Coordinates of C-alpha atoms and ligand atoms in Angstrom, one line a residue:
M1 CA 73.6 -195.8 -87.1
I2 CA 70.7 -199.5 -86.0
S3 CA 66.7 -197.9 -85.7
D4 CA 65.3 -199.2 -82.5
K5 CA 63.2 -201.9 -84.2
Q6 CA 66.2 -203.8 -86.3
I7 CA 67.2 -203.8 -82.4
M8 CA 63.8 -205.1 -81.6
R9 CA 64.7 -207.6 -84.2
I10 CA 68.6 -209.1 -82.9
L11 CA 66.0 -209.0 -79.5
V12 CA 63.7 -210.8 -80.3
D13 CA 66.4 -214.2 -82.4
R14 CA 68.2 -214.0 -79.2
A15 CA 64.9 -215.0 -76.8
I16 CA 63.8 -217.3 -79.0
E17 CA 66.7 -218.9 -79.4
E18 CA 68.1 -218.8 -75.9
T19 CA 64.3 -219.8 -74.2
P20 CA 63.8 -224.0 -73.7
V21 CA 61.6 -225.2 -74.7
L22 CA 59.1 -227.7 -72.3
D23 CA 57.5 -229.4 -75.7
M24 CA 53.3 -230.1 -74.7
H25 CA 53.0 -233.2 -76.7
T26 CA 54.7 -236.3 -78.1
H27 CA 55.1 -239.2 -78.5
I28 CA 58.7 -240.0 -77.5
Y29 CA 59.8 -241.6 -74.0
T30 CA 62.2 -242.0 -71.0
P31 CA 64.6 -244.7 -72.4
C32 CA 64.0 -247.1 -69.5
F33 CA 60.6 -247.5 -71.8
G34 CA 63.5 -249.6 -74.3
D35 CA 62.7 -250.0 -77.8
L36 CA 59.4 -247.4 -77.8
L37 CA 61.2 -244.8 -77.8
L38 CA 62.9 -244.8 -82.3
Y39 CA 65.7 -243.1 -82.8
G40 CA 68.3 -242.7 -85.7
V41 CA 68.4 -241.8 -89.4
D42 CA 66.3 -244.9 -90.4
E43 CA 63.3 -244.2 -87.7
L44 CA 63.2 -240.7 -89.0
I45 CA 62.3 -241.8 -92.3
T46 CA 60.5 -244.3 -92.1
Y47 CA 57.6 -241.3 -90.0
H48 CA 54.3 -241.5 -91.2
Y49 CA 54.1 -238.4 -92.3
L50 CA 57.4 -239.6 -95.3
I51 CA 55.8 -242.8 -95.8
A52 CA 52.5 -241.1 -96.9
E53 CA 53.8 -239.1 -99.0
T54 CA 56.2 -241.4 -101.4
F55 CA 53.9 -243.6 -102.1
R56 CA 52.2 -241.2 -104.3
Y57 CA 55.4 -241.5 -106.3
T58 CA 54.5 -245.3 -106.4
G59 CA 52.1 -248.4 -107.7
M60 CA 53.9 -251.3 -105.4
P61 CA 51.3 -253.2 -103.5
Y62 CA 51.1 -252.2 -100.1
A63 CA 52.5 -255.1 -98.6
R64 CA 54.9 -254.9 -100.7
Y65 CA 55.7 -252.1 -98.6
W66 CA 55.0 -253.4 -95.2
A67 CA 57.2 -256.6 -95.6
M68 CA 59.8 -255.0 -96.4
S69 CA 62.7 -254.5 -93.3
K70 CA 63.5 -250.8 -91.5
K71 CA 66.2 -250.2 -93.3
E72 CA 65.0 -251.4 -96.9
Q73 CA 61.4 -249.3 -96.1
A74 CA 64.3 -246.2 -95.8
D75 CA 66.0 -246.9 -99.1
F76 CA 62.8 -247.0 -101.1
I77 CA 61.9 -243.5 -98.8
Y78 CA 64.8 -241.8 -99.7
Q79 CA 65.0 -242.9 -102.5
T80 CA 61.5 -241.9 -103.9
L81 CA 60.6 -238.8 -101.7
F82 CA 65.1 -237.2 -101.0
I83 CA 66.9 -238.9 -104.8
E84 CA 64.1 -239.4 -107.4
H85 CA 62.1 -236.3 -105.9
T86 CA 63.4 -233.0 -104.6
P87 CA 62.5 -232.9 -100.5
V88 CA 61.1 -230.4 -101.1
S89 CA 58.1 -231.6 -98.1
E90 CA 58.3 -229.8 -94.8
S91 CA 58.5 -233.9 -93.8
C92 CA 61.2 -234.1 -96.3
R93 CA 63.5 -231.1 -95.0
G94 CA 63.1 -231.9 -91.5
V95 CA 65.0 -234.9 -92.2
L96 CA 67.5 -232.4 -93.9
T97 CA 67.4 -230.1 -90.5
V98 CA 68.5 -232.6 -87.7
L99 CA 71.0 -234.5 -90.1
R100 CA 72.5 -230.3 -90.4
K101 CA 72.0 -229.9 -87.1
L102 CA 73.9 -233.6 -85.5
G103 CA 76.7 -232.5 -88.4
A104 CA 76.1 -234.8 -90.6
P105 CA 76.5 -235.6 -94.9
V106 CA 73.3 -234.1 -95.8
G107 CA 72.9 -235.3 -99.5
G108 CA 74.7 -237.5 -98.8
S109 CA 74.2 -241.9 -99.0
L110 CA 71.4 -242.6 -96.6
N111 CA 75.2 -245.6 -95.3
S112 CA 77.4 -242.5 -95.1
I113 CA 74.5 -240.8 -93.1
R114 CA 74.3 -244.6 -90.7
D115 CA 77.8 -244.7 -90.5
Y116 CA 78.1 -241.0 -89.5
L117 CA 75.4 -241.2 -86.5
K118 CA 76.9 -244.8 -84.8
R119 CA 79.2 -242.3 -83.4
F120 CA 77.2 -241.7 -80.4
S121 CA 75.8 -244.4 -77.7
R122 CA 72.3 -244.0 -77.6
E123 CA 72.1 -242.5 -73.3
E124 CA 74.6 -239.8 -76.1
F125 CA 72.3 -239.2 -78.8
V126 CA 69.5 -238.1 -76.4
D127 CA 71.8 -235.7 -74.8
K128 CA 72.8 -234.2 -77.7
V129 CA 68.8 -234.6 -79.1
F130 CA 68.0 -232.5 -76.5
E131 CA 71.0 -230.0 -76.0
L132 CA 70.6 -229.1 -80.4
S133 CA 67.3 -228.3 -80.2
H134 CA 67.3 -227.2 -76.7
V135 CA 63.9 -228.8 -75.4
D136 CA 64.3 -228.5 -72.2
R137 CA 61.3 -230.5 -70.6
A138 CA 58.6 -233.3 -73.0
V139 CA 55.0 -234.2 -72.4
M140 CA 55.1 -238.1 -73.6
T141 CA 52.3 -240.1 -74.4
N142 CA 51.7 -242.5 -72.2
D143 CA 48.9 -245.6 -73.0
P144 CA 47.9 -247.4 -69.8
F145 CA 47.1 -250.3 -72.1
D146 CA 50.7 -250.5 -73.6
E147 CA 51.2 -253.7 -72.1
Q148 CA 54.4 -252.9 -72.9
E149 CA 55.1 -249.8 -72.1
H150 CA 52.8 -250.9 -68.3
A151 CA 55.4 -253.7 -67.8
V152 CA 58.2 -250.8 -67.3
W153 CA 56.1 -248.4 -65.1
R154 CA 55.5 -252.2 -62.9
S155 CA 59.2 -252.3 -62.5
G156 CA 61.4 -250.7 -64.4
Y157 CA 60.4 -247.3 -64.8
V158 CA 63.5 -244.6 -64.1
A159 CA 62.7 -241.8 -64.1
D160 CA 64.1 -238.8 -66.0
R161 CA 63.2 -235.1 -65.8
R162 CA 63.2 -234.2 -69.6
F163 CA 60.6 -236.3 -70.0
V164 CA 57.1 -236.2 -68.8
P165 CA 54.5 -238.6 -67.9
A166 CA 50.3 -237.7 -69.5
L167 CA 48.0 -240.5 -69.2
R168 CA 46.2 -241.1 -72.4
L169 CA 42.8 -242.1 -72.5
D170 CA 41.8 -243.4 -76.4
G171 CA 41.6 -246.2 -74.4
L172 CA 39.0 -245.9 -72.1
L173 CA 37.0 -243.0 -74.1
V174 CA 37.4 -244.9 -77.4
Y175 CA 38.1 -248.5 -76.9
F176 CA 36.5 -249.4 -74.1
E177 CA 35.3 -252.4 -74.6
K178 CA 38.2 -253.5 -75.8
N179 CA 40.4 -253.2 -72.8
V180 CA 37.2 -253.9 -70.1
D181 CA 39.0 -257.3 -69.5
T182 CA 42.4 -256.2 -68.9
L183 CA 40.7 -253.6 -66.5
V184 CA 38.6 -256.4 -64.8
R185 CA 42.6 -258.6 -65.2
R186 CA 44.5 -255.9 -62.9
G187 CA 40.9 -256.1 -60.5
Y188 CA 39.8 -253.1 -61.3
R189 CA 35.5 -254.5 -60.7
V190 CA 34.4 -252.4 -63.8
S191 CA 31.8 -254.4 -66.3
R192 CA 30.3 -253.5 -70.2
A193 CA 27.5 -252.4 -68.1
L194 CA 29.0 -248.7 -67.1
D195 CA 27.5 -248.5 -64.0
E196 CA 27.7 -246.8 -61.0
T197 CA 30.7 -249.5 -59.3
T198 CA 32.5 -249.2 -62.9
F199 CA 32.5 -245.5 -62.3
A200 CA 33.5 -245.4 -59.1
E201 CA 35.9 -248.2 -59.8
L202 CA 37.4 -246.3 -63.3
R203 CA 38.2 -243.3 -61.2
R204 CA 40.0 -245.4 -59.3
F205 CA 42.1 -246.2 -62.1
L206 CA 42.5 -243.4 -63.3
E207 CA 43.6 -241.8 -59.8
D208 CA 46.1 -244.8 -59.5
E209 CA 47.2 -243.8 -63.3
I210 CA 48.0 -240.2 -62.5
G211 CA 49.4 -241.1 -59.7
R212 CA 51.0 -244.0 -60.6
M213 CA 52.9 -241.6 -63.8
G214 CA 52.7 -238.2 -61.8
A215 CA 50.8 -237.4 -64.7
V216 CA 50.8 -233.7 -65.8
Y217 CA 46.9 -233.6 -68.1
M218 CA 44.5 -236.6 -69.5
A219 CA 44.7 -236.8 -72.5
V220 CA 42.4 -238.6 -75.3
S221 CA 42.7 -238.2 -79.3
L222 CA 38.8 -238.2 -81.0
P223 CA 37.5 -238.5 -84.3
D224 CA 35.7 -235.6 -86.2
T225 CA 32.8 -237.0 -85.2
F226 CA 32.7 -236.8 -81.3
R227 CA 29.5 -234.9 -80.0
Y228 CA 29.4 -233.7 -76.2
P229 CA 27.4 -233.9 -74.8
D230 CA 25.2 -237.0 -76.7
D231 CA 24.7 -241.3 -75.5
S232 CA 27.8 -242.7 -75.9
V233 CA 30.0 -244.4 -73.4
A234 CA 33.0 -241.6 -74.1
T235 CA 30.4 -239.3 -73.0
R236 CA 29.5 -241.0 -69.9
I237 CA 32.6 -241.7 -68.7
I238 CA 34.2 -238.4 -69.6
D239 CA 31.2 -236.7 -66.9
E240 CA 31.4 -239.5 -64.5
C241 CA 35.2 -240.4 -63.9
V242 CA 37.2 -239.0 -66.2
L243 CA 35.3 -235.0 -65.2
P244 CA 35.3 -235.8 -61.6
V245 CA 38.9 -236.7 -60.9
A246 CA 40.8 -234.1 -63.3
T247 CA 38.7 -231.2 -61.3
R248 CA 39.8 -232.7 -57.6
L249 CA 43.2 -233.2 -58.5
N250 CA 42.9 -229.8 -60.9
I251 CA 44.5 -231.3 -63.5
P252 CA 43.8 -230.3 -66.8
F253 CA 41.8 -232.5 -69.4
A254 CA 43.5 -232.5 -73.5
L255 CA 41.5 -232.7 -76.2
M256 CA 42.8 -233.4 -79.2
I257 CA 39.5 -234.0 -81.9
G258 CA 39.2 -233.9 -85.8
V259 CA 40.9 -237.4 -86.7
K260 CA 39.0 -239.2 -89.6
R261 CA 40.9 -243.0 -88.3
Q262 CA 42.2 -245.1 -91.1
V263 CA 40.9 -244.2 -94.7
N264 CA 42.8 -245.5 -95.8
P265 CA 44.2 -249.4 -93.9
G266 CA 46.4 -249.8 -96.2
L267 CA 48.6 -247.4 -94.8
L268 CA 48.1 -248.3 -91.1
L269 CA 49.6 -245.1 -89.1
A270 CA 49.7 -242.9 -92.2
G271 CA 46.3 -244.0 -93.5
D272 CA 44.6 -241.4 -91.1
A273 CA 42.7 -238.1 -92.5
V274 CA 40.8 -235.1 -90.9
G275 CA 37.4 -234.1 -89.8
K276 CA 36.2 -230.5 -88.6
T277 CA 35.4 -230.5 -85.2
A278 CA 31.8 -229.8 -84.7
I279 CA 33.6 -226.3 -81.9
E280 CA 30.1 -226.5 -79.7
S281 CA 31.1 -229.9 -77.9
I282 CA 34.6 -227.4 -76.9
E283 CA 32.3 -225.1 -75.5
R284 CA 29.0 -227.3 -73.3
L285 CA 32.7 -229.2 -71.5
C286 CA 34.0 -225.4 -70.5
A287 CA 30.9 -224.1 -70.0
D288 CA 29.4 -226.7 -67.7
N289 CA 32.6 -227.0 -66.0
P290 CA 34.1 -223.5 -64.7
R291 CA 36.7 -225.4 -62.8
T292 CA 37.4 -228.0 -64.4
K293 CA 40.6 -226.5 -67.2
F294 CA 40.5 -227.9 -70.4
L295 CA 43.1 -228.6 -73.2
A296 CA 42.5 -228.5 -77.1
T297 CA 43.5 -228.7 -80.3
L298 CA 41.4 -229.4 -83.0
L299 CA 43.0 -231.1 -86.5
S300 CA 41.4 -229.2 -88.8
R301 CA 42.3 -225.9 -90.5
E302 CA 38.8 -225.2 -90.8
N303 CA 38.3 -225.2 -86.8
Q304 CA 40.9 -223.1 -85.8
H305 CA 39.6 -219.7 -85.8
E306 CA 35.9 -220.8 -84.1
L307 CA 39.4 -222.5 -81.2
C308 CA 40.5 -218.9 -80.6
V309 CA 37.5 -217.0 -79.9
M310 CA 36.6 -220.0 -77.7
A311 CA 39.5 -219.4 -75.7
R312 CA 38.3 -215.2 -75.3
K313 CA 35.3 -217.3 -73.8
F314 CA 37.1 -219.2 -71.4
R315 CA 39.4 -219.1 -69.1
N316 CA 39.2 -222.7 -68.2
L317 CA 40.5 -223.6 -71.6
L318 CA 44.0 -223.1 -73.1
I319 CA 44.6 -224.0 -76.4
F320 CA 47.2 -225.5 -78.1
G321 CA 49.9 -226.5 -81.2
C322 CA 49.2 -226.7 -84.6
W323 CA 49.0 -230.1 -84.9
W324 CA 49.8 -233.1 -87.3
F325 CA 48.1 -232.2 -90.9
L326 CA 48.5 -228.1 -89.4
N327 CA 52.7 -228.1 -88.6
N328 CA 53.7 -226.8 -92.1
P329 CA 55.3 -223.2 -92.2
S330 CA 52.5 -221.9 -94.4
I331 CA 49.3 -222.9 -91.4
I332 CA 51.7 -222.4 -88.3
D333 CA 52.5 -218.9 -90.1
E334 CA 48.7 -218.0 -90.5
M335 CA 47.3 -219.2 -87.0
T336 CA 49.9 -218.3 -84.6
R337 CA 49.1 -215.0 -86.2
M338 CA 45.7 -215.4 -85.6
R339 CA 46.4 -216.7 -82.1
L340 CA 48.5 -213.5 -80.9
E341 CA 45.7 -211.5 -82.1
L342 CA 43.3 -212.9 -80.4
L343 CA 44.4 -214.1 -77.3
G344 CA 47.6 -212.3 -77.1
T345 CA 50.0 -214.8 -74.9
S346 CA 47.4 -216.8 -73.0
M347 CA 47.7 -219.9 -75.7
V348 CA 50.9 -222.0 -76.9
P349 CA 52.2 -221.6 -80.6
Q350 CA 53.0 -224.9 -81.3
H351 CA 54.0 -228.6 -79.4
S352 CA 56.2 -231.1 -81.6
D353 CA 53.9 -234.5 -81.7
A354 CA 57.5 -235.7 -82.0
R355 CA 57.2 -239.4 -81.9
V356 CA 60.9 -240.1 -82.7
L357 CA 63.8 -238.6 -80.7
D358 CA 65.5 -236.3 -83.6
Q359 CA 62.5 -234.3 -84.4
L360 CA 62.6 -232.8 -81.5
I361 CA 65.5 -230.6 -83.7
Y362 CA 63.7 -229.6 -86.5
K363 CA 59.9 -229.0 -85.3
W364 CA 61.5 -227.7 -82.5
T365 CA 64.7 -225.3 -85.4
H366 CA 61.0 -224.6 -87.9
S367 CA 58.8 -223.4 -85.4
R368 CA 60.8 -222.0 -83.5
S369 CA 61.4 -219.4 -86.2
I370 CA 58.1 -219.3 -87.8
I371 CA 57.0 -217.8 -84.2
A372 CA 60.2 -214.5 -83.9
A373 CA 58.9 -213.6 -87.5
V374 CA 55.2 -213.6 -86.7
L375 CA 56.4 -211.9 -82.8
K376 CA 58.8 -209.4 -85.0
D377 CA 55.5 -208.1 -86.9
K378 CA 53.1 -207.8 -84.2
Y379 CA 56.4 -205.8 -82.0
A380 CA 57.1 -203.8 -84.5
D381 CA 52.9 -203.0 -85.2
L382 CA 53.5 -202.6 -81.2
M383 CA 56.3 -200.3 -81.5
D384 CA 54.4 -197.9 -83.9
T385 CA 51.7 -197.2 -81.4
G386 CA 54.7 -195.6 -79.3
W387 CA 54.9 -198.6 -76.5
P388 CA 58.3 -198.5 -75.3
L389 CA 58.5 -202.1 -75.9
R390 CA 62.0 -203.4 -73.5
E391 CA 63.7 -206.5 -73.3
E392 CA 62.6 -208.1 -70.8
E393 CA 59.4 -207.7 -72.2
I394 CA 60.6 -209.3 -75.3
R395 CA 62.0 -212.5 -72.7
R396 CA 59.2 -212.7 -70.9
D397 CA 56.7 -213.7 -73.9
A398 CA 59.5 -216.0 -75.5
G399 CA 58.9 -218.3 -72.0
L400 CA 55.7 -218.1 -71.8
L401 CA 54.9 -219.0 -75.7
L402 CA 57.9 -221.6 -75.3
G403 CA 56.7 -223.0 -72.2
G404 CA 55.2 -220.6 -69.4
A405 CA 52.1 -220.0 -70.1
F406 CA 51.5 -223.8 -70.2
E407 CA 53.0 -224.4 -66.8
A408 CA 51.0 -221.6 -65.9
F409 CA 47.9 -222.9 -66.9
L410 CA 49.0 -226.9 -64.8
K411 CA 48.7 -224.6 -61.7
L412 CA 46.3 -222.3 -62.1
R413 CA 43.5 -222.9 -59.7
F414 CA 39.3 -222.1 -60.8
E415 CA 37.8 -221.7 -57.7
E416 CA 33.8 -220.6 -58.2
Ligands
LIG501 O1 46.8 -239.2 -82.0 C1 48.0 -237.6 -81.9 O2 48.4 -237.8 -80.6 C2 48.2 -237.9 -83.2 O3 49.5 -236.7 -83.2 C3 48.9 -239.3 -83.4 O4 50.0 -240.1 -82.7 C4 49.1 -239.0 -84.7 O5 49.8 -240.2 -85.5 C5 50.6 -238.4 -84.9 O6 51.4 -238.4 -84.6 N1 50.4 -237.0 -85.9 O7 51.4 -236.3 -85.5
LIG502 ZN1 50.1 -236.7 -81.4

């Protein structure tokens, strides 16, 4: 006789496994963007997380690594992290999960893995990754100031429903000075003076880009030093441009805060670190703009509890993901338990942040198993109260946690 809880656990595993994911933040691209879409084992192994880990074992000058070819870099990382050391880190384990799911020779030589993967064309590989990861749609990070990407939006964009656009605003909010000339060249009457004309033209720019892309939200990655409000360019453009457009179009403004940029420039993209966010900035934005929707993910573990409390106070705030340095089993487990206990299913436990297409496979395989484990414990507690948990509730919750809560938030409109 199997117990009710054993049946529950089987139903949770099945629901989480069978529910397709809407991945709300990634760095992958629709195939029409060409080599902006990174995929394959050499890209997987030279992911900046593994670069940082590799340099812990070598005194090699950074420049010597950067002078290598992509293949040589991958060979060096594989030799260091997988042969000379045991690949126990989450980034290394992720590579191996991808290879296992693809049927590649895990533990084999890198050349044998490369040879195995030659069987897929680019299009077949995209299909294979979405099939194995069971991701239904992935939201992109679309930077209007990336000239290579912008050219495709201008001509050559071919929509693929699996890739959902999102407008990235770092070029406006963090690097405005650098991009003024580009905006002028594109026909926007803006100036560094940040006068009314500039604000109006920046609003027009945002609406043009959102319309061109069909962006589902506007996002920005802000440093740990970000404060709102203050007398910075960022605050002024947020107040005069981003918030009015987000409210008028009813699309969320996604705040990703806490990066301490380039603490070690020699590591390039791997050189960023983490700092604690001033949670009051989130509080003020949500409190002062009750009709505007905000998404938020913070990079510091120390911010996670107060971010959950903020979400309890402000219904126009949806918190999401275990971002970057938090995307490790021990912390995903801790954050998902805390969020379920404080917010129920009104939160988004995970996004992949996949930068290489293949990563969808491991980031979701690993996170699905943690989300399932946490749900089982929570349901067991619920069943101990005598609540008659039903399978349709388990399936409903799996749908909400794996993208449904995000999708419902996109549709929400706050009138007052
Ligand atoms: O700013 C971001 O969206 C971050 O996710 C960065 O891209 C970071 O380099 C990253 O890839 N984190 O996972
Ligand atoms: Zn990201």
